[in-house]
Coordinates of C-alpha atoms in Angstrom, one line a residue:
M1 CA -11.7 -55.6 -46.7
R2 CA -8.4 -56.6 -45.3
F3 CA -6.3 -54.9 -42.5
F4 CA -2.5 -55.8 -43.3
S5 CA 0.2 -54.3 -40.6
H6 CA 1.9 -53.4 -43.9
I7 CA 4.1 -50.4 -43.0
A8 CA 3.8 -47.0 -44.6
A9 CA 7.0 -45.0 -43.9
I10 CA 5.3 -41.5 -43.2
L11 CA 7.2 -38.5 -42.9
A12 CA 6.6 -36.7 -39.8
L13 CA 7.6 -33.0 -39.8
A14 CA 8.6 -30.6 -37.1
I15 CA 10.2 -27.3 -36.8
F16 CA 13.8 -27.7 -37.7
A17 CA 14.0 -31.4 -37.2
A18 CA 12.8 -34.4 -38.8
Q19 CA 11.1 -36.8 -36.2
P20 CA 11.4 -40.4 -36.3
A21 CA 9.2 -42.0 -39.0
A22 CA 5.8 -43.2 -37.8
A23 CA 4.5 -46.6 -38.5
Q24 CA 0.8 -46.8 -39.7
S25 CA -1.1 -49.6 -41.2
I26 CA -2.5 -49.6 -44.4
L27 CA -5.9 -51.0 -45.2
R28 CA -5.9 -53.1 -48.2
D29 CA -9.0 -54.1 -50.4
A30 CA -9.5 -55.0 -53.9
E31 CA -12.6 -53.0 -54.3
T32 CA -11.5 -50.0 -52.6
E33 CA -8.2 -50.1 -54.6
A34 CA -9.8 -50.7 -57.9
F35 CA -11.8 -47.6 -57.0
L36 CA -9.0 -45.4 -56.2
D37 CA -7.0 -46.3 -58.9
D38 CA -10.2 -45.6 -61.5
I39 CA -10.9 -42.1 -60.0
S40 CA -7.3 -41.1 -59.7
K41 CA -6.1 -42.3 -63.5
P42 CA -7.6 -39.1 -65.3
L43 CA -5.8 -36.8 -62.6
I44 CA -2.5 -38.6 -62.7
E45 CA -2.4 -38.4 -66.4
A46 CA -3.4 -34.6 -66.3
A47 CA -0.5 -34.1 -63.9
G48 CA 1.7 -35.6 -66.7
L49 CA 2.5 -39.0 -64.5
E50 CA 2.1 -42.7 -65.5
P51 CA -0.8 -43.9 -63.6
N52 CA 1.1 -47.4 -63.2
N53 CA 3.7 -45.4 -61.5
V54 CA 1.3 -43.6 -58.9
D55 CA -0.1 -45.4 -56.0
V56 CA -3.2 -44.2 -54.0
I57 CA -2.8 -45.9 -50.8
L58 CA -5.5 -45.9 -47.7
I59 CA -4.2 -45.3 -44.0
N60 CA -6.1 -46.9 -41.1
D61 CA -6.5 -43.5 -39.3
P62 CA -9.7 -41.8 -38.2
S63 CA -8.4 -38.1 -38.9
I64 CA -9.2 -36.3 -42.0
N65 CA -6.1 -35.8 -43.9
A66 CA -4.0 -36.9 -46.8
F67 CA -0.6 -36.4 -47.8
V68 CA 2.8 -37.5 -49.7
A69 CA 6.0 -38.6 -48.2
G70 CA 8.2 -38.8 -51.2
G71 CA 8.2 -40.8 -54.5
Q72 CA 4.9 -41.2 -56.3
A73 CA 2.5 -42.1 -53.7
V74 CA -0.7 -40.5 -52.2
Y75 CA -1.6 -41.4 -48.7
I76 CA -5.1 -41.0 -47.9
H77 CA -6.6 -41.3 -44.2
S78 CA -10.0 -43.5 -43.8
G79 CA -11.4 -40.5 -41.7
L80 CA -11.1 -38.6 -45.1
I81 CA -13.4 -41.1 -46.7
D82 CA -15.6 -41.1 -43.9
A83 CA -15.9 -37.4 -44.2
A84 CA -16.3 -37.0 -47.8
D85 CA -19.8 -37.2 -49.4
T86 CA -18.9 -37.8 -52.8
A87 CA -16.2 -39.4 -55.2
N88 CA -15.6 -35.8 -56.8
E89 CA -14.5 -34.4 -53.1
V90 CA -12.0 -37.2 -52.9
Q91 CA -10.9 -36.4 -56.5
G92 CA -10.3 -32.7 -55.4
V93 CA -8.0 -34.2 -52.4
I94 CA -6.0 -36.4 -54.8
A95 CA -5.4 -33.5 -57.1
H96 CA -4.0 -31.4 -54.5
E97 CA -1.9 -34.0 -53.0
L98 CA -0.6 -34.9 -56.8
G99 CA 0.3 -31.2 -56.8
H100 CA 2.9 -31.8 -53.7
V101 CA 4.2 -35.0 -56.0
T102 CA 4.7 -32.8 -59.1
G103 CA 6.2 -29.7 -57.7
G104 CA 8.8 -32.0 -55.6
H105 CA 7.7 -30.6 -52.3
V106 CA 8.7 -33.3 -50.2
I107 CA 12.3 -33.2 -51.5
R108 CA 12.2 -29.4 -51.3
I109 CA 11.1 -29.3 -47.7
G110 CA 14.8 -29.0 -46.9
E111 CA 15.1 -25.6 -48.5
G112 CA 12.6 -24.4 -45.8
Y113 CA 14.3 -26.0 -42.8
Q114 CA 17.9 -24.7 -44.2
T115 CA 16.4 -21.1 -44.6
A116 CA 14.9 -21.1 -41.1
A117 CA 18.1 -22.6 -39.5
N118 CA 20.1 -19.8 -40.9
I119 CA 17.9 -17.2 -39.5
S120 CA 17.9 -18.9 -36.2
I121 CA 21.7 -19.2 -36.3
L122 CA 22.2 -15.6 -37.1
S123 CA 19.8 -14.9 -34.3
L124 CA 21.8 -16.9 -31.9
L125 CA 25.3 -15.4 -32.9
A126 CA 23.7 -12.1 -32.4
G127 CA 22.4 -13.0 -29.0
I128 CA 26.0 -14.5 -28.0
G129 CA 27.5 -11.2 -29.2
A130 CA 25.0 -9.0 -27.2
A131 CA 25.5 -11.3 -24.0
L132 CA 29.2 -10.9 -24.2
A133 CA 28.8 -7.2 -24.6
G134 CA 26.9 -7.3 -21.1
G135 CA 23.5 -7.0 -22.2
G136 CA 22.0 -10.2 -20.9
E137 CA 18.3 -9.2 -21.4
A138 CA 18.7 -8.0 -25.0
A139 CA 20.7 -11.2 -25.9
M140 CA 17.7 -13.4 -24.8
G141 CA 15.1 -11.1 -26.5
I142 CA 17.3 -11.4 -29.9
I143 CA 17.5 -14.9 -29.5
A144 CA 13.9 -15.2 -28.9
A145 CA 12.9 -12.9 -31.9
G146 CA 15.1 -14.9 -34.3
Q147 CA 13.6 -18.0 -33.2
Q148 CA 10.3 -16.6 -34.1
A149 CA 11.5 -15.1 -37.2
A150 CA 12.9 -18.5 -38.1
M151 CA 9.6 -20.4 -37.4
G152 CA 7.5 -17.8 -39.3
K153 CA 9.7 -18.4 -42.2
F154 CA 9.6 -21.8 -42.3
L155 CA 5.7 -21.8 -41.9
A156 CA 5.4 -19.3 -44.8
F157 CA 7.4 -21.8 -47.1
S158 CA 5.0 -24.5 -46.3
R159 CA 1.9 -22.4 -46.9
T160 CA 3.6 -21.3 -50.2
Q161 CA 3.9 -25.0 -51.3
E162 CA 0.2 -25.5 -50.0
A163 CA -0.9 -22.8 -52.2
S164 CA 1.1 -24.2 -55.2
A165 CA -0.5 -27.2 -54.9
D166 CA -4.2 -26.0 -54.6
A167 CA -3.3 -24.3 -57.9
A168 CA -1.7 -27.3 -59.6
G169 CA -4.8 -29.6 -58.2
A170 CA -7.1 -27.1 -59.9
E171 CA -5.1 -27.4 -63.1
Y172 CA -5.3 -31.2 -62.9
L173 CA -9.0 -31.1 -62.4
S174 CA -9.6 -28.8 -65.3
K175 CA -7.5 -30.9 -67.9
A176 CA -9.2 -33.9 -66.6
G177 CA -12.9 -32.3 -67.3
I178 CA -13.9 -32.8 -63.7
T179 CA -15.5 -30.2 -62.0
G180 CA -14.0 -28.3 -58.9
K181 CA -17.7 -28.2 -57.0
G182 CA -16.3 -31.3 -54.9
S183 CA -13.0 -29.6 -54.2
L184 CA -14.5 -26.8 -52.9
A185 CA -17.2 -28.8 -50.8
F186 CA -13.9 -30.4 -48.8
F187 CA -12.7 -27.3 -48.4
G188 CA -15.9 -26.2 -46.7
K189 CA -15.8 -29.1 -44.6
L190 CA -12.2 -28.2 -43.3
L191 CA -13.5 -24.5 -42.7
N192 CA -16.5 -25.7 -40.7
Q193 CA -14.0 -27.6 -38.6
E194 CA -11.9 -24.8 -37.9
F195 CA -14.8 -23.0 -36.9
R196 CA -15.8 -25.3 -34.4
R197 CA -12.2 -25.4 -32.9
G198 CA -12.5 -21.5 -32.7
I199 CA -9.7 -20.8 -35.1
S200 CA -10.2 -17.2 -36.7
Q201 CA -10.3 -16.7 -40.0
K202 CA -8.4 -13.4 -39.7
D203 CA -5.2 -12.9 -41.7
E204 CA -2.8 -12.2 -38.8
S205 CA -3.9 -15.7 -37.2
G206 CA -2.1 -17.6 -40.1
F207 CA 1.3 -16.8 -39.0
Y208 CA 1.3 -20.2 -36.9
R209 CA 0.0 -22.2 -39.9
T210 CA 1.1 -24.8 -41.9
H211 CA -1.7 -24.2 -44.3
P212 CA -3.5 -21.4 -45.8
L213 CA -6.6 -20.4 -44.0
S214 CA -9.6 -22.4 -45.4
G215 CA -11.7 -19.5 -45.9
D216 CA -8.9 -17.9 -48.0
R217 CA -8.3 -20.9 -50.2
I218 CA -11.7 -21.4 -51.0
A219 CA -12.2 -17.5 -51.9
K220 CA -9.2 -18.0 -54.5
L221 CA -10.3 -21.4 -55.7
S222 CA -13.8 -20.3 -56.4
E223 CA -12.4 -17.8 -59.0
V224 CA -10.6 -20.4 -60.7
Y225 CA -13.2 -23.1 -60.6
E226 CA -16.3 -21.2 -61.8
R227 CA -14.4 -19.8 -64.6
D228 CA -13.3 -23.2 -65.6
P229 CA -15.3 -25.0 -68.4
A230 CA -15.5 -28.2 -66.3
W231 CA -17.3 -26.3 -63.5
D232 CA -20.8 -27.7 -64.8
A233 CA -19.6 -31.2 -65.9
P234 CA -22.0 -33.7 -64.3
L235 CA -20.4 -36.1 -61.6
N236 CA -19.6 -39.6 -63.2
P237 CA -22.5 -41.7 -61.8
K238 CA -20.3 -45.0 -61.8
W239 CA -17.8 -43.4 -59.4
E240 CA -20.4 -41.9 -57.1
T241 CA -22.1 -45.6 -57.1
N242 CA -18.7 -47.2 -56.3
F243 CA -17.8 -44.6 -53.9
A244 CA -21.0 -45.0 -51.7
R245 CA -20.2 -48.9 -51.7
V246 CA -16.5 -48.4 -50.6
K247 CA -17.3 -45.8 -48.1
A248 CA -20.1 -48.1 -46.6
K249 CA -17.8 -51.2 -46.5
L250 CA -15.0 -49.1 -44.9
E251 CA -17.3 -48.0 -42.0
G252 CA -18.5 -51.7 -41.4
Y253 CA -15.2 -52.8 -41.0
V254 CA -13.2 -49.9 -39.2
A255 CA -16.4 -48.5 -37.1
D256 CA -18.1 -50.1 -33.9
P257 CA -20.8 -52.4 -35.1
E258 CA -23.3 -50.1 -33.3
A259 CA -22.2 -47.0 -34.9
T260 CA -22.6 -48.6 -38.4
L261 CA -25.9 -50.1 -37.6
R262 CA -27.2 -46.6 -36.5
D263 CA -25.8 -45.0 -39.7
Y264 CA -27.2 -48.0 -42.1
P265 CA -30.4 -49.3 -40.3
E266 CA -32.2 -52.2 -41.3
S267 CA -34.8 -50.2 -43.0
D268 CA -32.1 -49.5 -45.7
T269 CA -31.9 -52.1 -48.3
S270 CA -29.7 -50.5 -50.4
I271 CA -26.2 -52.0 -51.4
P272 CA -24.4 -49.7 -49.3
A273 CA -26.3 -50.2 -46.2
L274 CA -26.2 -54.1 -46.8
Y275 CA -22.3 -53.9 -47.2
A276 CA -22.1 -51.8 -44.2
R277 CA -24.3 -54.2 -42.1
A278 CA -22.5 -57.4 -43.3
Y279 CA -19.2 -56.4 -41.8
A280 CA -20.9 -55.0 -38.7
Y281 CA -22.4 -58.3 -38.1
H282 CA -19.3 -60.4 -39.0
K283 CA -17.6 -58.1 -36.4
D284 CA -19.8 -58.9 -33.7
A285 CA -19.7 -62.6 -34.4
L286 CA -23.2 -62.9 -35.7
V287 CA -22.3 -65.3 -38.7
E288 CA -25.7 -66.2 -39.7
R289 CA -26.9 -62.5 -40.0
A290 CA -23.7 -61.5 -41.8
L291 CA -24.0 -64.5 -44.4
E292 CA -27.9 -63.7 -44.7
T293 CA -27.0 -60.1 -45.5
T294 CA -24.2 -61.1 -47.9
D295 CA -26.7 -63.5 -49.6
A296 CA -29.0 -60.4 -50.2
L297 CA -26.2 -58.7 -51.8
I298 CA -25.5 -61.5 -54.0
A299 CA -29.0 -61.9 -55.1
K300 CA -29.0 -58.2 -56.2
A301 CA -25.8 -58.9 -58.4
P302 CA -24.8 -62.8 -58.5
E303 CA -21.6 -62.0 -60.9
D304 CA -20.4 -59.3 -58.3
P305 CA -16.6 -60.9 -57.3
Y306 CA -16.7 -58.4 -54.3
F307 CA -19.7 -59.6 -52.8
L308 CA -18.7 -63.1 -53.5
E309 CA -15.4 -62.1 -51.9
L310 CA -17.2 -60.9 -48.6
K311 CA -18.9 -64.3 -48.4
G312 CA -15.8 -66.2 -48.8
Q313 CA -14.4 -64.1 -46.1
V314 CA -17.1 -64.5 -43.6
L315 CA -17.0 -68.2 -44.0
L316 CA -13.1 -68.5 -44.0
E317 CA -13.1 -66.4 -40.7
S318 CA -15.6 -68.2 -39.2
G319 CA -14.1 -71.4 -39.5
R320 CA -15.4 -73.0 -42.6
P321 CA -13.0 -72.6 -45.0
E322 CA -14.2 -75.7 -47.2
E323 CA -17.6 -73.7 -47.6
A324 CA -15.3 -70.5 -48.4
I325 CA -13.6 -72.1 -51.7
V326 CA -16.4 -71.9 -54.0
P327 CA -17.4 -68.2 -53.6
L328 CA -13.7 -67.3 -53.6
R329 CA -12.8 -69.1 -56.7
K330 CA -15.6 -67.6 -58.5
A331 CA -14.5 -64.3 -57.5
V332 CA -11.0 -64.9 -58.5
D333 CA -12.3 -66.2 -61.8
L334 CA -14.3 -63.2 -62.3
T335 CA -11.4 -60.6 -61.3
R336 CA -8.8 -62.6 -63.7
A337 CA -7.0 -63.6 -60.3
E338 CA -6.9 -60.2 -58.6
P339 CA -4.1 -60.6 -56.0
L340 CA -5.8 -59.8 -52.9
I341 CA -8.7 -62.2 -53.6
A342 CA -6.4 -65.0 -55.0
S343 CA -4.4 -64.7 -51.6
S344 CA -7.8 -65.1 -49.7
L345 CA -8.6 -68.3 -51.6
G346 CA -5.2 -69.6 -51.2
H347 CA -5.8 -69.3 -47.4
A348 CA -8.8 -70.9 -47.6
L349 CA -7.4 -73.7 -49.5
I350 CA -4.7 -74.2 -46.8
A351 CA -7.2 -73.6 -44.0
T352 CA -8.6 -76.9 -44.8
E353 CA -5.7 -78.6 -44.0
D354 CA -6.6 -81.2 -47.0
K355 CA -3.0 -81.6 -48.8
A356 CA -4.9 -82.4 -52.0
N357 CA -5.7 -78.6 -51.9
F358 CA -2.2 -77.4 -51.5
E359 CA -1.2 -77.7 -55.2
E360 CA -3.8 -75.3 -56.2
A361 CA -3.0 -73.0 -53.2
E362 CA 0.5 -72.8 -54.5
Q363 CA -0.5 -71.8 -58.0
V364 CA -2.9 -69.0 -56.6
L365 CA -0.6 -67.7 -54.1
R366 CA 2.3 -67.6 -56.5
A367 CA 0.2 -66.0 -59.1
A368 CA -0.8 -63.2 -56.5
V369 CA 2.5 -62.3 -55.1
G370 CA 3.6 -62.2 -58.9
R371 CA 1.3 -59.3 -59.4
D372 CA 1.5 -57.7 -56.1
R373 CA 4.9 -58.4 -54.1
Y374 CA 3.9 -56.2 -51.2
N375 CA 1.2 -58.5 -49.3
P376 CA 2.9 -60.1 -46.4
F377 CA 0.1 -62.4 -45.6
A378 CA 0.1 -64.0 -48.9
W379 CA 4.0 -64.6 -48.6
Y380 CA 3.3 -66.2 -45.3
Q381 CA 0.9 -68.4 -46.7
L382 CA 3.1 -69.3 -49.4
G383 CA 5.7 -70.3 -47.1
V384 CA 3.2 -72.7 -45.4
V385 CA 2.7 -74.4 -48.8
Y386 CA 6.4 -74.9 -49.1
A387 CA 7.0 -76.2 -45.7
A388 CA 4.4 -78.6 -45.9
R389 CA 5.9 -80.4 -48.9
G390 CA 9.3 -80.1 -47.5
D391 CA 10.9 -77.3 -49.9
M392 CA 12.4 -75.5 -46.8
A393 CA 14.5 -73.2 -49.0
R394 CA 11.6 -71.6 -50.4
A395 CA 9.7 -71.5 -47.3
R396 CA 12.5 -69.5 -45.8
L397 CA 12.5 -67.3 -48.5
A398 CA 9.0 -66.7 -48.4
S399 CA 9.4 -65.7 -44.9
A400 CA 12.3 -63.2 -45.7
E401 CA 9.8 -61.6 -48.2
Q402 CA 7.1 -61.1 -45.4
Q403 CA 9.6 -60.2 -42.5
V404 CA 11.2 -57.4 -44.5
M405 CA 7.8 -55.9 -44.9
R406 CA 7.1 -56.2 -41.6
R407 CA 10.3 -54.5 -40.6
Q408 CA 11.7 -57.7 -38.7
Y409 CA 15.2 -57.0 -40.3
P410 CA 17.0 -59.3 -38.4
L411 CA 14.6 -62.3 -38.8
A412 CA 14.6 -61.4 -42.9
L413 CA 18.4 -61.4 -43.1
R414 CA 18.8 -64.9 -41.5
S415 CA 15.8 -66.4 -43.4
A416 CA 17.4 -65.0 -46.5
Q417 CA 20.9 -66.2 -45.8
A418 CA 19.3 -69.7 -45.0
A419 CA 17.2 -69.5 -48.1
E420 CA 20.3 -68.5 -50.5
A421 CA 22.4 -71.5 -49.0
Q422 CA 20.0 -74.1 -50.0
L423 CA 18.8 -72.7 -53.4
P424 CA 20.3 -73.4 -56.8
Y425 CA 23.2 -71.2 -57.5
G426 CA 22.2 -68.1 -59.7
S427 CA 18.6 -69.4 -59.9
P428 CA 16.0 -66.3 -59.7
D429 CA 14.9 -67.4 -56.1
W430 CA 18.8 -67.7 -55.2
L431 CA 19.1 -63.9 -56.7
R432 CA 16.1 -62.8 -54.8
A433 CA 17.4 -64.3 -51.6
Q434 CA 20.7 -62.3 -52.1
D435 CA 18.6 -59.1 -52.6
I436 CA 16.6 -59.5 -49.6
A437 CA 19.5 -60.0 -47.2
M438 CA 21.5 -57.0 -48.8
E439 CA 18.1 -54.8 -48.2
A440 CA 17.6 -56.1 -44.6
R441 CA 21.5 -55.7 -43.9
A442 CA 20.9 -52.1 -45.0
L443 CA 18.0 -51.0 -43.5
M444 CA 19.6 -52.6 -40.1
E445 CA 22.4 -50.3 -40.3
Q446 CA 20.2 -47.4 -41.0
M447 CA 18.1 -47.9 -38.1
C448 CA 21.3 -48.5 -36.1
E449 CA 22.8 -44.7 -37.4
M450 CA 19.4 -43.4 -36.2
D451 CA 19.8 -45.0 -32.8
R452 CA 23.2 -43.7 -32.7
A453 CA 22.3 -40.3 -33.3
N454 CA 19.2 -40.1 -31.0
C455 CA 21.7 -41.4 -28.4
D456 CA 24.0 -38.6 -29.3
K457 CA 21.3 -36.0 -29.0
R458 CA 20.1 -37.3 -25.5
R459 CA 23.6 -37.4 -24.3
R460 CA 24.0 -33.5 -25.5

């Protein structure tokens, strides 16, 4: 498991006004991404989309949530994985979010804003008219009623979209031959949360909600799922086994070690428990215990690349890069150079400070970014290799790649321009430097426009 400060643009929606996009960090892990791709693929195909064009992205956030923010990407909070008990529950959430993607709901949210804004404007004009006629209190009442009507109209639009996504998600599960039991189970968890927070399930309480009441959703979906031929389909044992693994390693990575050791006590010698404890020990700087636990995992499955990756990570992050190379190199071979694992091997090779390892480091890192450009850490490491051998043009290009991903646009622009000036004219790297410079410049201008708009609002 790796934590990258890679930026996900998250659409923060508010009534009548789009708030500035929030920046949240993405959790990237080769095994977890492979798992999410695997369980999502049949649903994506059922939705009529191309699996290679849809990303399921894990966000480091403890809340139970998932969302789409434009494009073909589904964002899942780490808290949702923690709350789920089965891979089937996660599939129910992904199917629902794919309903938002195919329905174009992020794009169509503007329709809801416009309808609400029209009502709000009309009530404001009517209120002004009443005020001019001398009815001050009546004017305020008209404006307030109009604002409430506008809010109700927008929230009703949002609830309609959610209901549409529920129906689409049920359709995709059915087409994929996947039971909807997990979907209902997860809605049951949401319903329990609402009960604990004292949220009434009466119809009138739904006026100020962006989503339909969970009780209503369960009732409607139960009728659909229980009639579906896939209702009694068994859970996929491979998906469920892999879910238990990724859930455990995620908790070991993000939770306090004390909580992890409580949930996965030493009496539990299962693979998920060993996984979770290995991360917990590593976080607590108990290197030898982390290595002992990792070795216990490898003893159970010597050819498991993710166990080997974990051992390499513990050794590398404990200042023993020479020892980390062997398990990481084997993990790279077993996964056919999976980009995230390859970037760890490149890091280990560079961390030895042995120039004899730099050629291999360059090879694995170039392969890693060739298959996954959105890895700022790999670009940084590749820049280190280029700088060490005196290739400052490509070192600056690598810096520009990772700086634009970190939203350091002025730095990215300068690095790209410096690289462009030194690279062979018309070469692929020269063209890439031009692309990054144009992208950075456009994003800087966009941010300036947003700042000007915010300044204008504050002045008013």
